[in-house]
PDB file of C-alpha atoms in Angstrom:
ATOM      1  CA  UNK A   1      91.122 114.848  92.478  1.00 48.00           C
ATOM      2  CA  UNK A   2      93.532 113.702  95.330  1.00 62.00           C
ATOM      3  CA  UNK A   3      94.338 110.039  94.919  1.00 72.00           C
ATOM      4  CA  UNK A   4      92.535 108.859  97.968  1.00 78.00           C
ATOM      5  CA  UNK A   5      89.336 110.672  97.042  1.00 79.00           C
ATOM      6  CA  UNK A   6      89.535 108.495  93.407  1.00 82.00           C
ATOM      7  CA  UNK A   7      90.461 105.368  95.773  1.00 84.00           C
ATOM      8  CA  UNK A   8      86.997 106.269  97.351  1.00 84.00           C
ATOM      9  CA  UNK A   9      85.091 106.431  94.188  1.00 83.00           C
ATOM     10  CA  UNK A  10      86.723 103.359  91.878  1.00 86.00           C
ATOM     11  CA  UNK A  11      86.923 100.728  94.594  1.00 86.00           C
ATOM     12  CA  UNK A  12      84.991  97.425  94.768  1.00 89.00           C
ATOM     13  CA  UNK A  13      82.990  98.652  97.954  1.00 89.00           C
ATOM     14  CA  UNK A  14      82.169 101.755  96.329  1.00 86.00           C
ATOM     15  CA  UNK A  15      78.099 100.742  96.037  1.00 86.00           C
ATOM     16  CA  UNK A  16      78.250  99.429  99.525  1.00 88.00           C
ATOM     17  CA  UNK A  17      76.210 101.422 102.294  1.00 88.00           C
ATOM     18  CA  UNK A  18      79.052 103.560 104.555  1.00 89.00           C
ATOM     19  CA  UNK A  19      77.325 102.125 107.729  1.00 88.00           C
ATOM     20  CA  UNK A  20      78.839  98.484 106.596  1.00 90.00           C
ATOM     21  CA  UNK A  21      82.283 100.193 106.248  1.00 91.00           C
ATOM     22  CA  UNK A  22      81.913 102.139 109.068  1.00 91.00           C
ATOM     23  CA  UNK A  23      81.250  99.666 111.432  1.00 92.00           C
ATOM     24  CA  UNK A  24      83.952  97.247 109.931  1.00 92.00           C
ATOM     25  CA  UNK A  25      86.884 100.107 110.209  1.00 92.00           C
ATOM     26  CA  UNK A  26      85.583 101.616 113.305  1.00 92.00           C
ATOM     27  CA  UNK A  27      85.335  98.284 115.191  1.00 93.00           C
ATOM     28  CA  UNK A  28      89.126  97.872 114.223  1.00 93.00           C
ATOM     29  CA  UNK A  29      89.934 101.267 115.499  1.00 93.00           C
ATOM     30  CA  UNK A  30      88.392  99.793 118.812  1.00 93.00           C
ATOM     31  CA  UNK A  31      89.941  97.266 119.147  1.00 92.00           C
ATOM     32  CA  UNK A  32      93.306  99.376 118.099  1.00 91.00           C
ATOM     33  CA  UNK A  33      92.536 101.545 121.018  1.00 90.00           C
ATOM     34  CA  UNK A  34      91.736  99.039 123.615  1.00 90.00           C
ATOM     35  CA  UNK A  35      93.407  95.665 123.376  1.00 89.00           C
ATOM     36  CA  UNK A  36      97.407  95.771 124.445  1.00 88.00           C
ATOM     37  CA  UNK A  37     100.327  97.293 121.620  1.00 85.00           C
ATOM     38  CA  UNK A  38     101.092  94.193 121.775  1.00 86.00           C
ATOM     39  CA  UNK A  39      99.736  92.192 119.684  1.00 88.00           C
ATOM     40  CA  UNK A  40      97.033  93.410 119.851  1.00 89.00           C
ATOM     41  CA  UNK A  41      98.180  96.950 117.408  1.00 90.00           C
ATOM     42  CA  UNK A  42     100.111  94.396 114.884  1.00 92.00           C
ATOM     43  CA  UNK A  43      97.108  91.996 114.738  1.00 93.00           C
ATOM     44  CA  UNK A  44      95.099  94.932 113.575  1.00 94.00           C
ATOM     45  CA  UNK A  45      97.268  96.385 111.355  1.00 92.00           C
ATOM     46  CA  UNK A  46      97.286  93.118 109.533  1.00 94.00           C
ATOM     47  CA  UNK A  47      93.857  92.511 109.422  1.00 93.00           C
ATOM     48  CA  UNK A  48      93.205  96.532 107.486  1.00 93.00           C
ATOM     49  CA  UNK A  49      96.537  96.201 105.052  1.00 93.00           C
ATOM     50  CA  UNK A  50      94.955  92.490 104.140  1.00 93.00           C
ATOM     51  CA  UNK A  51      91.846  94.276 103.244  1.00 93.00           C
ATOM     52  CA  UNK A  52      93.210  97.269 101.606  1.00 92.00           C
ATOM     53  CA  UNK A  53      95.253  94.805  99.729  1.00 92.00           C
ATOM     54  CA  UNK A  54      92.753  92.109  99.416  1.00 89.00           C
ATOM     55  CA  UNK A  55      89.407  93.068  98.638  1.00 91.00           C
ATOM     56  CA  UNK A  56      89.791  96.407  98.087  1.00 89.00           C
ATOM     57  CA  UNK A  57      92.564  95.680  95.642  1.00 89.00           C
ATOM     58  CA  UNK A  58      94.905  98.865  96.420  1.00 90.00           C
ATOM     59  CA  UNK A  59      98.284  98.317  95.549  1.00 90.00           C
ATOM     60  CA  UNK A  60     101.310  98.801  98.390  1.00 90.00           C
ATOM     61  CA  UNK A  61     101.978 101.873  96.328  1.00 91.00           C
ATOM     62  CA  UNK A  62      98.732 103.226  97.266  1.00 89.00           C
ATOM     63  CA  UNK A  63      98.551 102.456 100.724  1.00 89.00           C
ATOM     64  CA  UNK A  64     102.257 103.841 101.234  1.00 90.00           C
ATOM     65  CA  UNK A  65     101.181 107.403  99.424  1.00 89.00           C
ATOM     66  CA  UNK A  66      98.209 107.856 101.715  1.00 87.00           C
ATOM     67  CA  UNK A  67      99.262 106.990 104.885  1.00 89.00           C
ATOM     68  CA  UNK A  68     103.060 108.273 104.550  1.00 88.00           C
ATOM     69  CA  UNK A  69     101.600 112.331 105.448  1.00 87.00           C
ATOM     70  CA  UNK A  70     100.151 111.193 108.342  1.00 89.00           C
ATOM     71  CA  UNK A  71     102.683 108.716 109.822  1.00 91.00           C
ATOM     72  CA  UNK A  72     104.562 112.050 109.445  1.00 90.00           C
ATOM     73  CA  UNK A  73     102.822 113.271 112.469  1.00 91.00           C
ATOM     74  CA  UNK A  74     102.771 109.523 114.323  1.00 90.00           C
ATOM     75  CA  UNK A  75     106.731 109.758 114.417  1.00 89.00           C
ATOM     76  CA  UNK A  76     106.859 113.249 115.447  1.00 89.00           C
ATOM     77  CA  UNK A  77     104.423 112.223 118.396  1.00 88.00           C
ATOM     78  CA  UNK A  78     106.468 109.335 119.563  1.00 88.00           C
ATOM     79  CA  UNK A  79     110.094 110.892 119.288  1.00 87.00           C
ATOM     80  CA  UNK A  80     109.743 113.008 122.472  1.00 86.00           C
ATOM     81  CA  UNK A  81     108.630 110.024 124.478  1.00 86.00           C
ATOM     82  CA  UNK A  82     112.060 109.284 123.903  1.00 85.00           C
ATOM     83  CA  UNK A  83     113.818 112.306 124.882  1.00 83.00           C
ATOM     84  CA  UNK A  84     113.823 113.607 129.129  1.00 79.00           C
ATOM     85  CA  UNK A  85     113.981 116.863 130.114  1.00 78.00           C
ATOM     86  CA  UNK A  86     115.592 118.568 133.188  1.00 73.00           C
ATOM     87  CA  UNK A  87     118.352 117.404 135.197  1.00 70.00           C
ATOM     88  CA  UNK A  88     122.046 117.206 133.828  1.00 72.00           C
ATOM     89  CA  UNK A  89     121.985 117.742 130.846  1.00 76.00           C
ATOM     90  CA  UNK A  90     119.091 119.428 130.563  1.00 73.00           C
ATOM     91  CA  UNK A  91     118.095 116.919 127.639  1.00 76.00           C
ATOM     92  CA  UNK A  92     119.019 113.584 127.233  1.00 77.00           C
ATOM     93  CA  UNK A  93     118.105 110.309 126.270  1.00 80.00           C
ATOM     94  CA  UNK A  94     115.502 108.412 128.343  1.00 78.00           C
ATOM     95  CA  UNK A  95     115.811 104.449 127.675  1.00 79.00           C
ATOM     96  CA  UNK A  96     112.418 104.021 129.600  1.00 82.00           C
ATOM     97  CA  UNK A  97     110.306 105.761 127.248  1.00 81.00           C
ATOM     98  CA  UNK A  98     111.751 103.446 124.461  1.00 86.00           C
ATOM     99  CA  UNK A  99     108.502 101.000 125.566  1.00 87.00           C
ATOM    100  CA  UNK A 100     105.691 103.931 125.801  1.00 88.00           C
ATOM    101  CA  UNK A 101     106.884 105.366 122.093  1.00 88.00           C
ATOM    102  CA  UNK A 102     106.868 101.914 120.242  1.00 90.00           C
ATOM    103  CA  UNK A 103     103.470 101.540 122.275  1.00 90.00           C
ATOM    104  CA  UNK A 104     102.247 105.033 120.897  1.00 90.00           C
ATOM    105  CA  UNK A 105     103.666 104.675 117.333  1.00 91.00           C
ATOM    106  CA  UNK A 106     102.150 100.983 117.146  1.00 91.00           C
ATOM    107  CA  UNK A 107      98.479 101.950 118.170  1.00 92.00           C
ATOM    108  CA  UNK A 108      98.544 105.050 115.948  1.00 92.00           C
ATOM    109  CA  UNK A 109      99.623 103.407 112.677  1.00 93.00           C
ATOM    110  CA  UNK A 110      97.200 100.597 113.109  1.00 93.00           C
ATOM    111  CA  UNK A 111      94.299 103.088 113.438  1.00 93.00           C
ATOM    112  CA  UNK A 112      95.822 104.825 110.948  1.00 93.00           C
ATOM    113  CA  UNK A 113      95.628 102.370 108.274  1.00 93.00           C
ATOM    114  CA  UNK A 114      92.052 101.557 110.050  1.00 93.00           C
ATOM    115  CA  UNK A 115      91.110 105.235 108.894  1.00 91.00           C
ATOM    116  CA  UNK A 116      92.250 104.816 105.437  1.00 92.00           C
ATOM    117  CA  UNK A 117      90.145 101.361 105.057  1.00 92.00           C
ATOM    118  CA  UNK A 118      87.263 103.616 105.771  1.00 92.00           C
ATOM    119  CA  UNK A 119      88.431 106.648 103.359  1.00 89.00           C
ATOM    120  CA  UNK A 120      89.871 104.634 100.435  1.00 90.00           C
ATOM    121  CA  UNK A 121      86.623 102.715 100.503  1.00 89.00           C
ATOM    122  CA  UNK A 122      83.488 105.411 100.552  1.00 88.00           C
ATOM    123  CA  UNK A 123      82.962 108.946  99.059  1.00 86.00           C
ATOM    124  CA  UNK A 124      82.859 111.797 101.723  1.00 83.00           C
ATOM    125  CA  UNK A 125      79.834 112.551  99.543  1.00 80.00           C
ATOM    126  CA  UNK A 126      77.986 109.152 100.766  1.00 82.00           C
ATOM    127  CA  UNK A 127      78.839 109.286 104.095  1.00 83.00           C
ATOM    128  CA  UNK A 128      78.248 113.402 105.395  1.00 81.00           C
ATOM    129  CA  UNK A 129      74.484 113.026 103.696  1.00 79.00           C
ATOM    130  CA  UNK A 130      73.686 109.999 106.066  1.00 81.00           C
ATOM    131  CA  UNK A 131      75.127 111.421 109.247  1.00 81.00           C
ATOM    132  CA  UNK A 132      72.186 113.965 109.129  1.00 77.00           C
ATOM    133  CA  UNK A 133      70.170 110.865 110.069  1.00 77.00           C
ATOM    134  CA  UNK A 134      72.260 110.006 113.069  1.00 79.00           C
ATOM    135  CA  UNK A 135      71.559 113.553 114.922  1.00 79.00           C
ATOM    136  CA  UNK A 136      74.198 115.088 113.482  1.00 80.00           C
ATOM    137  CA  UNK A 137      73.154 119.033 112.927  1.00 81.00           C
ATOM    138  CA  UNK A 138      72.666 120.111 109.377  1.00 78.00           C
ATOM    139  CA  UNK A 139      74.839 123.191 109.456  1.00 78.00           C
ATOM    140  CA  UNK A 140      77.360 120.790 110.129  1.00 82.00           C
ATOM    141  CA  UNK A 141      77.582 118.189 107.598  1.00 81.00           C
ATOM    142  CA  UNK A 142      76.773 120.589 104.926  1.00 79.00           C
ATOM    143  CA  UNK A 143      80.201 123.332 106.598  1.00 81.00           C
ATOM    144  CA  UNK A 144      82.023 119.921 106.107  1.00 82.00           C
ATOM    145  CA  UNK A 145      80.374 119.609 102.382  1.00 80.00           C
ATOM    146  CA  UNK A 146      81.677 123.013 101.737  1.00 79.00           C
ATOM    147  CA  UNK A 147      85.225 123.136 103.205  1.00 81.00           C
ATOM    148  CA  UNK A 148      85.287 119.620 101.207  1.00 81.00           C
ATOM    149  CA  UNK A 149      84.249 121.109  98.345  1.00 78.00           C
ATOM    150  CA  UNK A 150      86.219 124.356  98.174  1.00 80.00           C
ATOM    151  CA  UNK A 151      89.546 122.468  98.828  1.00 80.00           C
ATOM    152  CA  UNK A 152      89.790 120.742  95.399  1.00 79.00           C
ATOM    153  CA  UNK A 153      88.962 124.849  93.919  1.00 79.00           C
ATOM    154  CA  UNK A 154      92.052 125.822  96.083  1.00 81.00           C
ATOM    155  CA  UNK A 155      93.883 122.844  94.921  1.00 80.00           C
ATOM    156  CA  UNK A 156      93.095 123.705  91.488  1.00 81.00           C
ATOM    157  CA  UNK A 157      93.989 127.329  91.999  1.00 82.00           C
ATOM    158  CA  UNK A 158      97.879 126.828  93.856  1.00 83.00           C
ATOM    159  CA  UNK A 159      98.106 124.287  90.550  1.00 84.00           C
ATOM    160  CA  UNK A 160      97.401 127.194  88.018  1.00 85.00           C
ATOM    161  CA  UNK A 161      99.417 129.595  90.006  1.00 84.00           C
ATOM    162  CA  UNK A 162     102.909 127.690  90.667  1.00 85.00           C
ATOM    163  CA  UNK A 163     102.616 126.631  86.758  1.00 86.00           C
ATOM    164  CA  UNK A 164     102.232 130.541  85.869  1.00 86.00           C
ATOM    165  CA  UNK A 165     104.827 131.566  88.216  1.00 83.00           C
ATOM    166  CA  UNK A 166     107.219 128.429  86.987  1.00 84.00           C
ATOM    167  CA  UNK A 167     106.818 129.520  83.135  1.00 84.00           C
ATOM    168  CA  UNK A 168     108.024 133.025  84.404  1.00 82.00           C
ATOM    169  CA  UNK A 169     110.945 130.997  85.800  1.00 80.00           C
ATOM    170  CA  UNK A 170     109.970 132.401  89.252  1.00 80.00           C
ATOM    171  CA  UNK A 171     111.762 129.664  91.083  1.00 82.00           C
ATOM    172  CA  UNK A 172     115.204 130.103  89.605  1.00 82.00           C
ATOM    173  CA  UNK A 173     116.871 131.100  92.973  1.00 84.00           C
ATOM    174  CA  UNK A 174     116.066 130.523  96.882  1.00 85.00           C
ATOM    175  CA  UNK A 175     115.256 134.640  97.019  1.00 85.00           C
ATOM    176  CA  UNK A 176     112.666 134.276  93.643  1.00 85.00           C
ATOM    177  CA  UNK A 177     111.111 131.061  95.011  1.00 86.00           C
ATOM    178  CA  UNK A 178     110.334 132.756  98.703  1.00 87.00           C
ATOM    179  CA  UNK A 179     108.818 135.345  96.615  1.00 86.00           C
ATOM    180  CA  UNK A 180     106.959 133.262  94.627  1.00 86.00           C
ATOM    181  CA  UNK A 181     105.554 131.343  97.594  1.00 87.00           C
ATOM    182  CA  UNK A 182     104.340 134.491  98.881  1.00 87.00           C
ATOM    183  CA  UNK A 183     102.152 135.530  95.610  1.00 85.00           C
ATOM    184  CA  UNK A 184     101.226 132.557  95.378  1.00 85.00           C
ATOM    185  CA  UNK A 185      99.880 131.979  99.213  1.00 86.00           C
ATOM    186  CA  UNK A 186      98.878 135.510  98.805  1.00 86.00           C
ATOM    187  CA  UNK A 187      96.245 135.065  95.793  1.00 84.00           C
ATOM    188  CA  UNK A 188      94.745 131.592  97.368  1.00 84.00           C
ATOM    189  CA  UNK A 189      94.066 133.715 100.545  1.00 85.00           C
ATOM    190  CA  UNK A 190      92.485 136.564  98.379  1.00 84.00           C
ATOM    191  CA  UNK A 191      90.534 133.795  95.900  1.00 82.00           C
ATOM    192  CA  UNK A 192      89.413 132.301  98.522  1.00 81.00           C
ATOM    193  CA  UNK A 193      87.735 134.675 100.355  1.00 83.00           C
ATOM    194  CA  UNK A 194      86.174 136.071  97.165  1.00 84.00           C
ATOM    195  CA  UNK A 195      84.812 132.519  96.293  1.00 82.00           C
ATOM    196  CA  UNK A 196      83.509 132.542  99.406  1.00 80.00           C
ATOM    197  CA  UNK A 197      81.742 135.801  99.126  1.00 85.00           C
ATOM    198  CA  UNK A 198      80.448 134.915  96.050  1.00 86.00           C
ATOM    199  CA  UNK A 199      78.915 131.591  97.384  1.00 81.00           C
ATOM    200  CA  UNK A 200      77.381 133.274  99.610  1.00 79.00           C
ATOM    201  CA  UNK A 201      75.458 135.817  97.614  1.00 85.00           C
ATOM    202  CA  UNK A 202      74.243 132.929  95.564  1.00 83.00           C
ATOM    203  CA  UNK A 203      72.544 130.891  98.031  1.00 77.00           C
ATOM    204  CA  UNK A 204      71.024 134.385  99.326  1.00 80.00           C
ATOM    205  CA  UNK A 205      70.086 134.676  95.855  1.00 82.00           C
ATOM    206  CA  UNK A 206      68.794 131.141  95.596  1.00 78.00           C
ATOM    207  CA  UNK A 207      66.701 131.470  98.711  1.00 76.00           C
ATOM    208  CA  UNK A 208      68.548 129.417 100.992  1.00 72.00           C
ATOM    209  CA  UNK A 209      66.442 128.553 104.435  1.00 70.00           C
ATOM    210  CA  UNK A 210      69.661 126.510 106.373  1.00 67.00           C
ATOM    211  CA  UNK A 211      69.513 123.589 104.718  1.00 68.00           C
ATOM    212  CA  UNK A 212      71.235 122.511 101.531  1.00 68.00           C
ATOM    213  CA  UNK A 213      69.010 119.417 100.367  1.00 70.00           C
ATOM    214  CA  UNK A 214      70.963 116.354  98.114  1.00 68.00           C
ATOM    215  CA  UNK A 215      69.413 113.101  96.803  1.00 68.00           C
ATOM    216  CA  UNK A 216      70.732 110.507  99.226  1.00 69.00           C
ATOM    217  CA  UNK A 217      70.295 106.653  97.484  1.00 73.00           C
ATOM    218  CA  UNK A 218      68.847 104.061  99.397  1.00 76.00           C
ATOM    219  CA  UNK A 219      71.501 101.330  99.988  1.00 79.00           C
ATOM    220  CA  UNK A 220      70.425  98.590 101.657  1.00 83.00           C
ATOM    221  CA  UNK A 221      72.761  97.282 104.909  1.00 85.00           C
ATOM    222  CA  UNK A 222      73.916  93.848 103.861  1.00 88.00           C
ATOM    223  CA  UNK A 223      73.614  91.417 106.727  1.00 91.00           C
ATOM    224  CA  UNK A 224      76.020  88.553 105.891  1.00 92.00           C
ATOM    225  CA  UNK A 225      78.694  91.849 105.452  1.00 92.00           C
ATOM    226  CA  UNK A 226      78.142  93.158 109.057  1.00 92.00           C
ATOM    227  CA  UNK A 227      78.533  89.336 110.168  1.00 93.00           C
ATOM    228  CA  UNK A 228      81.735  88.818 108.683  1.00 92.00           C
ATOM    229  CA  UNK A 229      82.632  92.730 109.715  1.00 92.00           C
ATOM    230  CA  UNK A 230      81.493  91.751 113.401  1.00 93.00           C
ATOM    231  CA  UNK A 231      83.368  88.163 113.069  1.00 94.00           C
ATOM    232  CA  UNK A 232      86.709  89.737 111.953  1.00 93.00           C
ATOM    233  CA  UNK A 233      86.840  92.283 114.989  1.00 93.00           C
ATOM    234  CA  UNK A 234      86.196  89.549 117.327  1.00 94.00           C
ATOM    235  CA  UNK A 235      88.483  86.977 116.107  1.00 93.00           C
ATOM    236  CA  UNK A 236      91.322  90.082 116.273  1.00 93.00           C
ATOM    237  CA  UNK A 237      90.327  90.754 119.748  1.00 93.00           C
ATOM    238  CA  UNK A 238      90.540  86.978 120.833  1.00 93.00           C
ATOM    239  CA  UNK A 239      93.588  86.192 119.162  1.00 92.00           C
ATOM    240  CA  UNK A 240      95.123  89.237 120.895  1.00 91.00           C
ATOM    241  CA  UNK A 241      94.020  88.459 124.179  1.00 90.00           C
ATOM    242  CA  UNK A 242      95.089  85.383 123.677  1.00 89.00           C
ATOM    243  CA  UNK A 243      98.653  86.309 122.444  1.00 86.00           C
ATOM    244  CA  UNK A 244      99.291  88.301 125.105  1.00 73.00           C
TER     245      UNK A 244
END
């Protein structure tokens, strides 16, 4: 299991209903979006990383491992906000977009760690059930349950494939590895779509009607939570606002 998905399902907030999560993390990512970069994106980013750190007792380790693949994709966003095109030279270096690219990179880390507040704290499993109950279509949440699902199998499947292909000492050279990574991208594609098949043809077989039924427990919202959820995203947004 990837190590945010066993964040999700060891944490203190693990019993705790998603809609008290949701609101908390999704108030931040607000208030992320909307209040000024600055300070508006640091006070925010302070506020998750002290309760990733705090309550939900993750280590920095932790944090940095699941939010280093996406900040990946923050800094490749931002760099080009640095860069101008046209003119002589055709590309150089535009000192003006130094401001819009810290801006950028700022609000996208805090909702970034925002996001991971709300992952590292509650089970995909608790949370797609409930959004049924929110209008969300069934075929939906239960094509997310799937996909969800089936990636740990494919996970599971590049595993036993690189460590067959490694004790044939298939990546000895550049020209064996490329090879390798072809097989082996080769026989997920293939796996998959038989797994697929084969799912299929056993709900068919199982009578399926278009809607996969689960057990959902009743969790009941906890008010003096949602205060202090509500009471943290408000003090954030005045202290911005009035740090600005």
């Amino acid at each position: 299991m990837p190590g945010l998905d066993t964040l999700a399902h060891t944490n203190p907030w693990r019993r705790r209903h998603p809609g008290e999560k949701a609101l908390l993390a999704l108030g931040l990512v607000g208030a992320a979006v909307a209040l000024p970069p600055w300070p508006g994106a640091l006070l925010v980013g302070l506020a998750a990383s002290a309760i990733l750190l705090g309550p939900l007792r993750l280590r920095p380790r932790q944090v940095v491992r699941a939010v280093r693949a996406p900040m990946a994709f923050v800094v490749v966003g931002s760099v080009p906000l640095l860069v101008a095109v046209g003119g002589d030279p055709l590309v150089r270096w535009a000192p003006e977009g130094l401001g819009a690219a810290l801006a950028l990179a700022g609000r996208a880390t805090a909702a970034l760690l925002c996001l991971v507040l709300f992952a590292a704290s509650t089970p995909l499993a608790d949370a797609l059930p409930r959004l049924e109950r929110l209008g969300v279509p069934p075929a939906v949440t239960e094509v997310a349950a799937l996909v969800y699902r089936l990636l740990f199998l494919l996970l599971a499947t590049a595993g036993t494939v690189r460590e067959a292909q490694a004790g044939r000492l298939g990546f000895r050279t550049w020209r064996t590895t490329y090879r390798c990574v072809a097989g082996q991208a080769a026989a997920i594609f293939l796996g998959s779509f038989d797994r697929a098949r084969r799912l299929e043809q056993g709900l068919a077989l199982r009578g399926y009607t278009g809607s996969l039924r689960v057990q959902v427990d009743d969790r009941p919202l906890s008010v003096p939570f949602l205060v202090a959820s509500a009471a943290l995203v408000t003090a954030v947004v005045a202290a911005a606002l009035v740090l600005a």
